[in-house]
PDB file of C-alpha atoms and ligand atoms in Angstrom:
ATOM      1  CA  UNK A   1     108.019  55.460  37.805  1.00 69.00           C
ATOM      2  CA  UNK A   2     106.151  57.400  35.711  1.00 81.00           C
ATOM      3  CA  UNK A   3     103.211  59.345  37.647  1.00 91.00           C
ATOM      4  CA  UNK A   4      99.274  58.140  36.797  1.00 95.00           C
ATOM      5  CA  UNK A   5      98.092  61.608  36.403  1.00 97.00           C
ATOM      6  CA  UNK A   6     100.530  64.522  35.491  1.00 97.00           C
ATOM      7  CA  UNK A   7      99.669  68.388  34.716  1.00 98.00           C
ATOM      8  CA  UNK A   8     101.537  70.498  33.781  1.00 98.00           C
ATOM      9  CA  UNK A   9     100.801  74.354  33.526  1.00 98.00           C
ATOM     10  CA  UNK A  10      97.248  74.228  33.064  1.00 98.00           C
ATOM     11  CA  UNK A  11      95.152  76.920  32.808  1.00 98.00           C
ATOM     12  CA  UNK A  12      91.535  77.137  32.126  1.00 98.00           C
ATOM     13  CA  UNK A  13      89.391  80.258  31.659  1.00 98.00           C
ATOM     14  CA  UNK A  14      85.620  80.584  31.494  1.00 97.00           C
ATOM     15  CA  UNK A  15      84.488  83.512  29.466  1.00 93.00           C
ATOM     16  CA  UNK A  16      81.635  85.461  31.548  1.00 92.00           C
ATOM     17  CA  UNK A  17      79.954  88.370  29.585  1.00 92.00           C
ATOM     18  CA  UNK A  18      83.171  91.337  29.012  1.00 93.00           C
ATOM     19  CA  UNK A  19      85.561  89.303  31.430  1.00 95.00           C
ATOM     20  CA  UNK A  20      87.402  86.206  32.038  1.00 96.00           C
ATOM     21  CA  UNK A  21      87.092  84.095  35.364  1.00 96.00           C
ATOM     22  CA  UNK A  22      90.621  82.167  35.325  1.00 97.00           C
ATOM     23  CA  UNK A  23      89.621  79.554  37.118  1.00 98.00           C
ATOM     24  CA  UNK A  24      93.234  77.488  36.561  1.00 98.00           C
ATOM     25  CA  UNK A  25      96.002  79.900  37.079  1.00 98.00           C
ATOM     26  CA  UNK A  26      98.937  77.213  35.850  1.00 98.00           C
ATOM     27  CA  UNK A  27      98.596  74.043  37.673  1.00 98.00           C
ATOM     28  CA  UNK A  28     101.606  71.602  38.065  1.00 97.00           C
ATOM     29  CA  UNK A  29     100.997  68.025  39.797  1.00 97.00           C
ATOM     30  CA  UNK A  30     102.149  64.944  39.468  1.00 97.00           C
ATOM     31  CA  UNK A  31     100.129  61.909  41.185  1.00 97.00           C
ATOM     32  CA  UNK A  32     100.938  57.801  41.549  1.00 96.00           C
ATOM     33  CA  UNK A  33      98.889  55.233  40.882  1.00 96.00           C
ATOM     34  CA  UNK A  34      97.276  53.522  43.353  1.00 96.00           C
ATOM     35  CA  UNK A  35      97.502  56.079  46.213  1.00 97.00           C
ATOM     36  CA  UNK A  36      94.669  57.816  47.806  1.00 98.00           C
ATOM     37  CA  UNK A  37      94.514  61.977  47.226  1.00 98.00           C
ATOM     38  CA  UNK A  38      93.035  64.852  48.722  1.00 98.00           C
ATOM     39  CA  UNK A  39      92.154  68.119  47.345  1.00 98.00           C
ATOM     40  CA  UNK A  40      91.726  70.638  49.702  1.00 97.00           C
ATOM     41  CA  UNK A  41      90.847  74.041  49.238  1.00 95.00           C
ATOM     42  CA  UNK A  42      88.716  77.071  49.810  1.00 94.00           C
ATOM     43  CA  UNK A  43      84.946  77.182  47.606  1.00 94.00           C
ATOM     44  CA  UNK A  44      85.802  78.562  44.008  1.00 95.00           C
ATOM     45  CA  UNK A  45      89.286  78.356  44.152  1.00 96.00           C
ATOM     46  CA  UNK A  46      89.322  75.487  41.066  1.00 97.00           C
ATOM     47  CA  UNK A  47      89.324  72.300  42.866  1.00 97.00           C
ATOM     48  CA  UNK A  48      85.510  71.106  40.355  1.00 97.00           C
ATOM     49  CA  UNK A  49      87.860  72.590  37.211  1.00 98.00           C
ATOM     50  CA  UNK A  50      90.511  70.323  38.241  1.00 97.00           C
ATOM     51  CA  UNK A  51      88.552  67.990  38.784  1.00 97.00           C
ATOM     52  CA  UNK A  52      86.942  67.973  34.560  1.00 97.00           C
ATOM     53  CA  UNK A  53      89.911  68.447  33.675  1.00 97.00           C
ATOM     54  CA  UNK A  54      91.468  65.280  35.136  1.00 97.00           C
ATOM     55  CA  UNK A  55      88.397  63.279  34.540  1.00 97.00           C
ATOM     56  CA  UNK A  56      88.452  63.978  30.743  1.00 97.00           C
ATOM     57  CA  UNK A  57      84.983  66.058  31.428  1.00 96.00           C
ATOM     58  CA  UNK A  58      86.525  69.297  29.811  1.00 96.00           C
ATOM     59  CA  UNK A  59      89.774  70.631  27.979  1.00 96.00           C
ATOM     60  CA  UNK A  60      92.159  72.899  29.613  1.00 98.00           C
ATOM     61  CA  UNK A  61      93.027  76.640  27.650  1.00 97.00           C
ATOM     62  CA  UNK A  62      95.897  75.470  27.780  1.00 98.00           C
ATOM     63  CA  UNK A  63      98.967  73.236  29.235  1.00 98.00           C
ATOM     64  CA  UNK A  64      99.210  69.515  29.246  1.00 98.00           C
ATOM     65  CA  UNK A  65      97.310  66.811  30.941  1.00 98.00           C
ATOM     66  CA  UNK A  66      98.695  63.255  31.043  1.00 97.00           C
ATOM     67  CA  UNK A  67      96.400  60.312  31.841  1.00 96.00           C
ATOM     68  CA  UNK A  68      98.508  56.887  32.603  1.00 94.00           C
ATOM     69  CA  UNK A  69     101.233  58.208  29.996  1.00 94.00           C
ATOM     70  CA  UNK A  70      98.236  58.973  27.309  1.00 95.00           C
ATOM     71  CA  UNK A  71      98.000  63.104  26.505  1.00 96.00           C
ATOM     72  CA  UNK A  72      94.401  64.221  27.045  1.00 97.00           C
ATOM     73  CA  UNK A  73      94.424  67.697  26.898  1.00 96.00           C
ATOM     74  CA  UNK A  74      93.885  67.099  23.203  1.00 93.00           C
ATOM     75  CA  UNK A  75      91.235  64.990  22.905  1.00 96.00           C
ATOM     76  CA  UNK A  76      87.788  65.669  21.105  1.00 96.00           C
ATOM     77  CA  UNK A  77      84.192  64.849  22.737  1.00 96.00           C
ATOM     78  CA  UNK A  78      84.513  61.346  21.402  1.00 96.00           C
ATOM     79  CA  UNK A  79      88.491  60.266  22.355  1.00 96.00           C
ATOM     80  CA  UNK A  80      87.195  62.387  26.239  1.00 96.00           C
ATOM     81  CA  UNK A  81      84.049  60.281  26.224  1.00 95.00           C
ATOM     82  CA  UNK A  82      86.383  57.034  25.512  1.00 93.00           C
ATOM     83  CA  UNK A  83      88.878  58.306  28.210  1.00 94.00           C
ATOM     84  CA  UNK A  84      86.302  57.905  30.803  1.00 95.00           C
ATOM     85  CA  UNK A  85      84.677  55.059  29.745  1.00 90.00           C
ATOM     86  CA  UNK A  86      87.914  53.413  30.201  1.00 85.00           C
ATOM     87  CA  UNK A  87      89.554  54.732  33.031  1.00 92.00           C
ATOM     88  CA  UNK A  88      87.366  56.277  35.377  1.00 96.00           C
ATOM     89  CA  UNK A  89      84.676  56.362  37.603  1.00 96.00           C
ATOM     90  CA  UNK A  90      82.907  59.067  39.350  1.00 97.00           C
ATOM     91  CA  UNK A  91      81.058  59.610  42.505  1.00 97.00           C
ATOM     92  CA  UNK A  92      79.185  62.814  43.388  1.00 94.00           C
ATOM     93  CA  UNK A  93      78.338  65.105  46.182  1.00 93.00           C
ATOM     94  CA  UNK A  94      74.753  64.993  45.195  1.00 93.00           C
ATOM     95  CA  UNK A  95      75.020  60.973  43.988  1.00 93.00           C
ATOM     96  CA  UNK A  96      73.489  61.298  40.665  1.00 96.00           C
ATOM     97  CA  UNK A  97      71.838  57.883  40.710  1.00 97.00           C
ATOM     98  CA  UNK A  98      68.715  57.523  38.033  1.00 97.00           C
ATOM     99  CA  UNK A  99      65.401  57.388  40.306  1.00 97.00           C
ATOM    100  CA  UNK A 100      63.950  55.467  38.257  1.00 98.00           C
ATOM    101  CA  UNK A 101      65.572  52.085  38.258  1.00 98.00           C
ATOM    102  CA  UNK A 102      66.620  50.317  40.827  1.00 98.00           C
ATOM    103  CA  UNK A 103      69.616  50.203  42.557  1.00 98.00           C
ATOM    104  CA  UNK A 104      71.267  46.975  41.172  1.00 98.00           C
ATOM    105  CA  UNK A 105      69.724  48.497  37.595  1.00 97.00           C
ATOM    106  CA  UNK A 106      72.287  51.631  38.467  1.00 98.00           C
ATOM    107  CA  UNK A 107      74.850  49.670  39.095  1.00 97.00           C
ATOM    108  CA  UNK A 108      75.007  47.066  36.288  1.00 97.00           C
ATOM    109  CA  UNK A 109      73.597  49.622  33.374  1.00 95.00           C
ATOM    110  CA  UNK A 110      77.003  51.081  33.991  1.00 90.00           C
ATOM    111  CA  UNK A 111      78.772  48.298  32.917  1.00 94.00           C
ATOM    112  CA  UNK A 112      75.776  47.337  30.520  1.00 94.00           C
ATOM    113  CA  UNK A 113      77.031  51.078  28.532  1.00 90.00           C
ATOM    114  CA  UNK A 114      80.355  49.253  28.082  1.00 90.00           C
ATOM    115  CA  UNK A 115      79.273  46.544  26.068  1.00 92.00           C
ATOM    116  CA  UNK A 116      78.772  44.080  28.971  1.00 94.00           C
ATOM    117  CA  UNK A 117      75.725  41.599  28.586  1.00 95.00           C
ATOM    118  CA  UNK A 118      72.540  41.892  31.068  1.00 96.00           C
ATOM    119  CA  UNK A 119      73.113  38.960  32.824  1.00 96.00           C
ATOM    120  CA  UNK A 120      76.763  39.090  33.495  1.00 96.00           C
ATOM    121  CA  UNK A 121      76.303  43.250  34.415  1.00 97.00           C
ATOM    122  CA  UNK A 122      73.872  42.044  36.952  1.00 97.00           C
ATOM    123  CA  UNK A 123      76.381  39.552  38.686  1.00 97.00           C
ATOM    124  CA  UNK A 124      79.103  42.148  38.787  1.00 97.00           C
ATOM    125  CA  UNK A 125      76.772  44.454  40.216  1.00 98.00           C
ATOM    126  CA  UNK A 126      75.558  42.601  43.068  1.00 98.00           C
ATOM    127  CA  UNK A 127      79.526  41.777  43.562  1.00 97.00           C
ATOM    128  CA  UNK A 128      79.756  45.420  44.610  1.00 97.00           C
ATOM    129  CA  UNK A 129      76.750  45.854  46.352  1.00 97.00           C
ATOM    130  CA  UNK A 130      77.661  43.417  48.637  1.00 97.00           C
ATOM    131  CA  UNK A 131      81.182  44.589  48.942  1.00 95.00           C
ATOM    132  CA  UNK A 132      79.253  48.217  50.083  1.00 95.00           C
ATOM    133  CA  UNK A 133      76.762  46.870  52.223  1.00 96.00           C
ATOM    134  CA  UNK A 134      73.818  47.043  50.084  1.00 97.00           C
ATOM    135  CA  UNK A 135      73.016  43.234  49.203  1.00 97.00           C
ATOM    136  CA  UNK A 136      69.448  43.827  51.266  1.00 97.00           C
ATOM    137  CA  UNK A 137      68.760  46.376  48.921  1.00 97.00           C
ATOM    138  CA  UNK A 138      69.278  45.116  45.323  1.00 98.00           C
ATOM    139  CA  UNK A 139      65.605  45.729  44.568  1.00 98.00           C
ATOM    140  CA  UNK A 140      64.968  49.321  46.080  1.00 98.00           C
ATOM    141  CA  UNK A 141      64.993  52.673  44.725  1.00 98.00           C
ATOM    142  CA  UNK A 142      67.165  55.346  45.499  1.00 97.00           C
ATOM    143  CA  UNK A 143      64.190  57.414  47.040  1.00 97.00           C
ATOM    144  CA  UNK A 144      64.137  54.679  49.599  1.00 97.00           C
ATOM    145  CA  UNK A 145      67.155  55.064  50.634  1.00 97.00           C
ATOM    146  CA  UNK A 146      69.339  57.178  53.240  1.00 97.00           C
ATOM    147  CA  UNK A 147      72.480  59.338  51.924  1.00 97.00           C
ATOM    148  CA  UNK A 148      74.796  57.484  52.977  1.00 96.00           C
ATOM    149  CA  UNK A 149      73.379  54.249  51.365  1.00 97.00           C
ATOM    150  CA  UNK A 150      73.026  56.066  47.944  1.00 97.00           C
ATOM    151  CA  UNK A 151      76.795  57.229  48.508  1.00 96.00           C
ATOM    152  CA  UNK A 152      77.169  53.909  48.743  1.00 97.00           C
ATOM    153  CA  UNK A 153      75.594  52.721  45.622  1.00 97.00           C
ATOM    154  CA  UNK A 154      77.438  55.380  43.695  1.00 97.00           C
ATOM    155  CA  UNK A 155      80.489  54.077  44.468  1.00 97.00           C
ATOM    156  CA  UNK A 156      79.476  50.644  43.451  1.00 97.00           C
ATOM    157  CA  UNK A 157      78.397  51.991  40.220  1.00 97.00           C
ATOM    158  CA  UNK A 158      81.611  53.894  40.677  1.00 97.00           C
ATOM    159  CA  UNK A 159      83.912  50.727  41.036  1.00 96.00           C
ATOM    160  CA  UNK A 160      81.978  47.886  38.798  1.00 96.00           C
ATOM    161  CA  UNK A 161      83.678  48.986  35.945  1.00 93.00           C
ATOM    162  CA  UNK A 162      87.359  48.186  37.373  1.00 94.00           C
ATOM    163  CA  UNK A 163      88.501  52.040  36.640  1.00 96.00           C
ATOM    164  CA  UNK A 164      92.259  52.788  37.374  1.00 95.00           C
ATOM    165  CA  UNK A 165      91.189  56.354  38.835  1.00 97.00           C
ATOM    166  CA  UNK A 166      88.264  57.242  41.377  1.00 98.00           C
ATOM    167  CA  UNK A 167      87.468  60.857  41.000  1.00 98.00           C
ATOM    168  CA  UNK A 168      85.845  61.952  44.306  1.00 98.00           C
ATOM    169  CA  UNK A 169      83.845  65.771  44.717  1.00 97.00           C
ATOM    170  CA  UNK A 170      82.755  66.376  47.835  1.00 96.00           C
ATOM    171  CA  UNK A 171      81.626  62.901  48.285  1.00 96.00           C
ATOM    172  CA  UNK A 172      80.916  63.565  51.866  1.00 96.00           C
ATOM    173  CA  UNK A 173      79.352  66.629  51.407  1.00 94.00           C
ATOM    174  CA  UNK A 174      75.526  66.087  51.609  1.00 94.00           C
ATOM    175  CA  UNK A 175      76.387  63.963  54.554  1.00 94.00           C
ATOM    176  CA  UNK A 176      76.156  64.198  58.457  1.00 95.00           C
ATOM    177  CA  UNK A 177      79.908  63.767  59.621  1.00 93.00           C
ATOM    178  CA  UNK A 178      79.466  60.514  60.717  1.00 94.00           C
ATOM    179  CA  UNK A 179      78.009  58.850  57.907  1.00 95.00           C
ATOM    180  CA  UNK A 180      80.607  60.649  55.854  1.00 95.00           C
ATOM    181  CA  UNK A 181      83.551  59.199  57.808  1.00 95.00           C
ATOM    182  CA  UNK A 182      82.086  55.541  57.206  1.00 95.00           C
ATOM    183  CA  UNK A 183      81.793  56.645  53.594  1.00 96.00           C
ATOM    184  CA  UNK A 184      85.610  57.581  53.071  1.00 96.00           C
ATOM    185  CA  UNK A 185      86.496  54.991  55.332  1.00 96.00           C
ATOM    186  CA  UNK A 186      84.819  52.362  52.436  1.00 96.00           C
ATOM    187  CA  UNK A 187      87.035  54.660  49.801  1.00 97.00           C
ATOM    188  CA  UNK A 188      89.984  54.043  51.989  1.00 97.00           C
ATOM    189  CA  UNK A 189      89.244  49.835  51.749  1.00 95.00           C
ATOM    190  CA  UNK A 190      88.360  50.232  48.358  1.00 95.00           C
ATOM    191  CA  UNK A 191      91.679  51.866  47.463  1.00 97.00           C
ATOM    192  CA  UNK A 192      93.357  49.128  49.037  1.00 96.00           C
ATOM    193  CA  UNK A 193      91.958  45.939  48.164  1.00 95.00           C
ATOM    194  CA  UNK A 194      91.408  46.929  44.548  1.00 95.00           C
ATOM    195  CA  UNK A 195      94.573  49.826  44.012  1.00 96.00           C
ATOM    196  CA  UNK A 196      92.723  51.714  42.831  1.00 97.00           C
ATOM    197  CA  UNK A 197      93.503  55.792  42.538  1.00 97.00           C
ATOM    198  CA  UNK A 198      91.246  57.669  44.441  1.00 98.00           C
ATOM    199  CA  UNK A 199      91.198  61.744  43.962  1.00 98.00           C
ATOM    200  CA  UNK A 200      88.865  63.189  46.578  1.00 98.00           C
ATOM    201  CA  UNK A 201      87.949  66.876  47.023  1.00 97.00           C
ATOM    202  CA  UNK A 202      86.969  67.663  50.414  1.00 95.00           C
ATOM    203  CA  UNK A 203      86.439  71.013  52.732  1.00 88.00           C
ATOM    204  CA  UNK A 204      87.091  69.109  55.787  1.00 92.00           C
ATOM    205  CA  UNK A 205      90.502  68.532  57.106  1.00 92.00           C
ATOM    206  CA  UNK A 206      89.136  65.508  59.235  1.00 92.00           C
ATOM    207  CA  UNK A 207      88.146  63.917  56.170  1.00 95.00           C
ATOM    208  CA  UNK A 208      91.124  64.533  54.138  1.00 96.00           C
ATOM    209  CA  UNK A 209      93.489  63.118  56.616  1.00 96.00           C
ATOM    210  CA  UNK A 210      92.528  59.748  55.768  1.00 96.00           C
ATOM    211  CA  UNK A 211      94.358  59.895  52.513  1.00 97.00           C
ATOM    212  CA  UNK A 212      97.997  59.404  51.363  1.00 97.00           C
ATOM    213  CA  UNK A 213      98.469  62.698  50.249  1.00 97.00           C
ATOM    214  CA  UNK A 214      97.015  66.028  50.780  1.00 97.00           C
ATOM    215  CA  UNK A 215      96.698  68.369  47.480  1.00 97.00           C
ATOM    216  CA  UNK A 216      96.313  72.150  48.926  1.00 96.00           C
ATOM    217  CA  UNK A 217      94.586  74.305  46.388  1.00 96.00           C
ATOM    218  CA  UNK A 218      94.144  78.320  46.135  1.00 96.00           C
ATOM    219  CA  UNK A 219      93.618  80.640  43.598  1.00 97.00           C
ATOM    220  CA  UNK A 220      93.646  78.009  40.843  1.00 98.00           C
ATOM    221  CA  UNK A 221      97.011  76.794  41.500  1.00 97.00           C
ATOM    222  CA  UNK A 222      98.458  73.603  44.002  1.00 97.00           C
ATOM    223  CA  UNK A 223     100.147  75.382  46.806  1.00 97.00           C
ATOM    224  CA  UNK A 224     100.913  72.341  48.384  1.00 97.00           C
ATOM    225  CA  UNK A 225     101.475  68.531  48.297  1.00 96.00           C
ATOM    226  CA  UNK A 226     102.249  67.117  51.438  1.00 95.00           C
ATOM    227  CA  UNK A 227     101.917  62.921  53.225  1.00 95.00           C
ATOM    228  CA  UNK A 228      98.919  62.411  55.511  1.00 94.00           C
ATOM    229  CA  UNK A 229      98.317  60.069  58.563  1.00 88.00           C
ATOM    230  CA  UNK A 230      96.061  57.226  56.143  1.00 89.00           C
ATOM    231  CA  UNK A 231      93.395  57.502  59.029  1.00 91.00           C
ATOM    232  CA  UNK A 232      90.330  59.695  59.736  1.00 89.00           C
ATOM    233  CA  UNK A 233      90.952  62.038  62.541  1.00 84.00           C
ATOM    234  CA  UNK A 234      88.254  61.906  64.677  1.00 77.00           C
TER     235      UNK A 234
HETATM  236  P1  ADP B   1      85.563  74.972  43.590  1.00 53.89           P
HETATM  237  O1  ADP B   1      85.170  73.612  43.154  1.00 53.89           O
HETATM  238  O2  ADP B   1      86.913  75.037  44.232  1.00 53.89           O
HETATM  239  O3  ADP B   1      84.528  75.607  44.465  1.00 53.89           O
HETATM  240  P2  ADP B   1      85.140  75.705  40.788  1.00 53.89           P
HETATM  241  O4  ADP B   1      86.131  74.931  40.009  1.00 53.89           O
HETATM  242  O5  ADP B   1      83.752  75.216  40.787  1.00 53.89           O
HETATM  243  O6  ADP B   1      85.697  75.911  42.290  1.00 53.89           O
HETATM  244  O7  ADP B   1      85.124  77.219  40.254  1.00 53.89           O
HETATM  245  C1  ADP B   1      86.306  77.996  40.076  1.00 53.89           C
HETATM  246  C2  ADP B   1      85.902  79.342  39.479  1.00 53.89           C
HETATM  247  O8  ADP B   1      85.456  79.161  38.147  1.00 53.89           O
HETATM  248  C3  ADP B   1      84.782  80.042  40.225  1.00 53.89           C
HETATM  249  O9  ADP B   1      85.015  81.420  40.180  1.00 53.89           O
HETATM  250  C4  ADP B   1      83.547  79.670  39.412  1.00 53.89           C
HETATM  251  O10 ADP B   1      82.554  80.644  39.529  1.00 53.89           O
HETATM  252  C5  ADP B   1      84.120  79.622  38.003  1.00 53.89           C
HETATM  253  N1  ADP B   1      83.423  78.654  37.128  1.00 53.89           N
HETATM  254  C6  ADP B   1      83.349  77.309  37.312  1.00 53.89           C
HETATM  255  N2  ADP B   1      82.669  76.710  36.306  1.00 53.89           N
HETATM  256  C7  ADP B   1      82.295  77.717  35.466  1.00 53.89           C
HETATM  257  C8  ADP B   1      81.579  77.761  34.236  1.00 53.89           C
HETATM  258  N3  ADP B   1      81.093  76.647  33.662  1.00 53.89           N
HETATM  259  N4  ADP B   1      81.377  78.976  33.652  1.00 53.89           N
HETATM  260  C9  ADP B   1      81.868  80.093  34.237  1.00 53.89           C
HETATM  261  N5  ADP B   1      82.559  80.130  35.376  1.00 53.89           N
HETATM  262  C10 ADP B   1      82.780  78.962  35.998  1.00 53.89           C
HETATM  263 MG1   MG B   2      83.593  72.363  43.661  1.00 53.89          MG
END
């Protein structure tokens, strides 16, 4: 089977005054779809590079990135912008939701940017809020809410879209560790009832354990790729 995600020797340097930070030292990995990843790994050792990179945010210095068989390392603002659009969703450490409308308007205007109609964004929307908890809170703002609710809308807004690949940083890091277990423990259900790829960065080892595979990450390079236990370990 050919793997959802492959990279092969990709590097990626930042230019910073008279040096170069090499933030990608040549990575190689090769991921299934519908699986559930971690990336673990210690703070600026690549794992938010890897991330643009693999979410079509950014383009490598060089080496090859594969999306679902489809090169992307190539691919201009537009064809990037179409990538994502089609394939992806993203959730946040700091949630990113728009303050200003509410939180079934960030859900559905998610779908509403793909061409979806108002009325039919707003039904899919409140699909997914309910499927995260949240169908008490359709009309509220973010501000209202607590972090792990907002988590929660994010991956709503995430997940409305039907993406093939969840792309996860630090999604439990604004979080106190309880709230973020019940967070990845929603990505865990989410991964299986919709197969949906799920690529999570975490620092915490707790966290990453409830994931198929563990990605170990250092220096700007994949030093490891080993199974986990599926189930949070605390
Ligand atoms: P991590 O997510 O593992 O903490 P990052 O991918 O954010 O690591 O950063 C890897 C390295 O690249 C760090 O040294 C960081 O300072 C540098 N870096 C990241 N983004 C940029 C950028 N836009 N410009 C310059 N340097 C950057
Ligand atoms: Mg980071």
């Amino acid at each position: 089977m050919k793997p959802l995600i492959h990279l092969q020797d990709v590097k990626k340097d930042y230019p910073m005054g008279h040096t170069t930070v090499h933030a990608l030292c040549g990575v190689e990995l090769a991921m299934e779809g519908g699986r559930y990843y971690s990336i673990v790994g210690p703070s600026g050792s690549g794992k938010t590079t890897l991330m643009h990179m693999i979410g079509c945010m950014d383009t490598p210095t060089s080496g090859e990135v594969w999306l679902d068989g489809q090169p992307v390392h190539h691919l201009d603002e537009q064809g990037r912008t179409a990538m994502r659009a089609r394939y992806i969703g993203f959730i946040f450490q700091a949630f990113h939701l728009n303050p200003i409308l509410t939180v079934r308007e960030n859900v559905s205007i998610a779908l509403q940017f793909l061409g979806a109609g108002r009325r039919e964004a707003e039904v899919r929307a409140e699909v997914w809020l309910d499927r995260v908890g949240l169908s008490h809170r359709l009309a509220h703002y973010p501000a209202e809410l607590s972090g792990g609710e907002r988590q929660r809308v994010a991956i709503a807004r995430a997940l409305v879209k039907d993406p093939c690949l969840v792309l996860a940083d630090e999604p439990t890091g604004n979080l106190d560790s309880q709230t973020g277990g019940e967070i990845v423990a929603l990505l865990r259900e989410v991964n299986r009832r919709t197969g949906a790829t799920i690529l999570q960065v975490t620092h915490d080892p707790e966290i990453a354990a409830i994931s198929d595979e563990i990605i170990t990450f250092k220096d700007g390079r994949v030093t490891g790729q080993q199974a986990s236990s599926g189930r949070l370990q605390r």
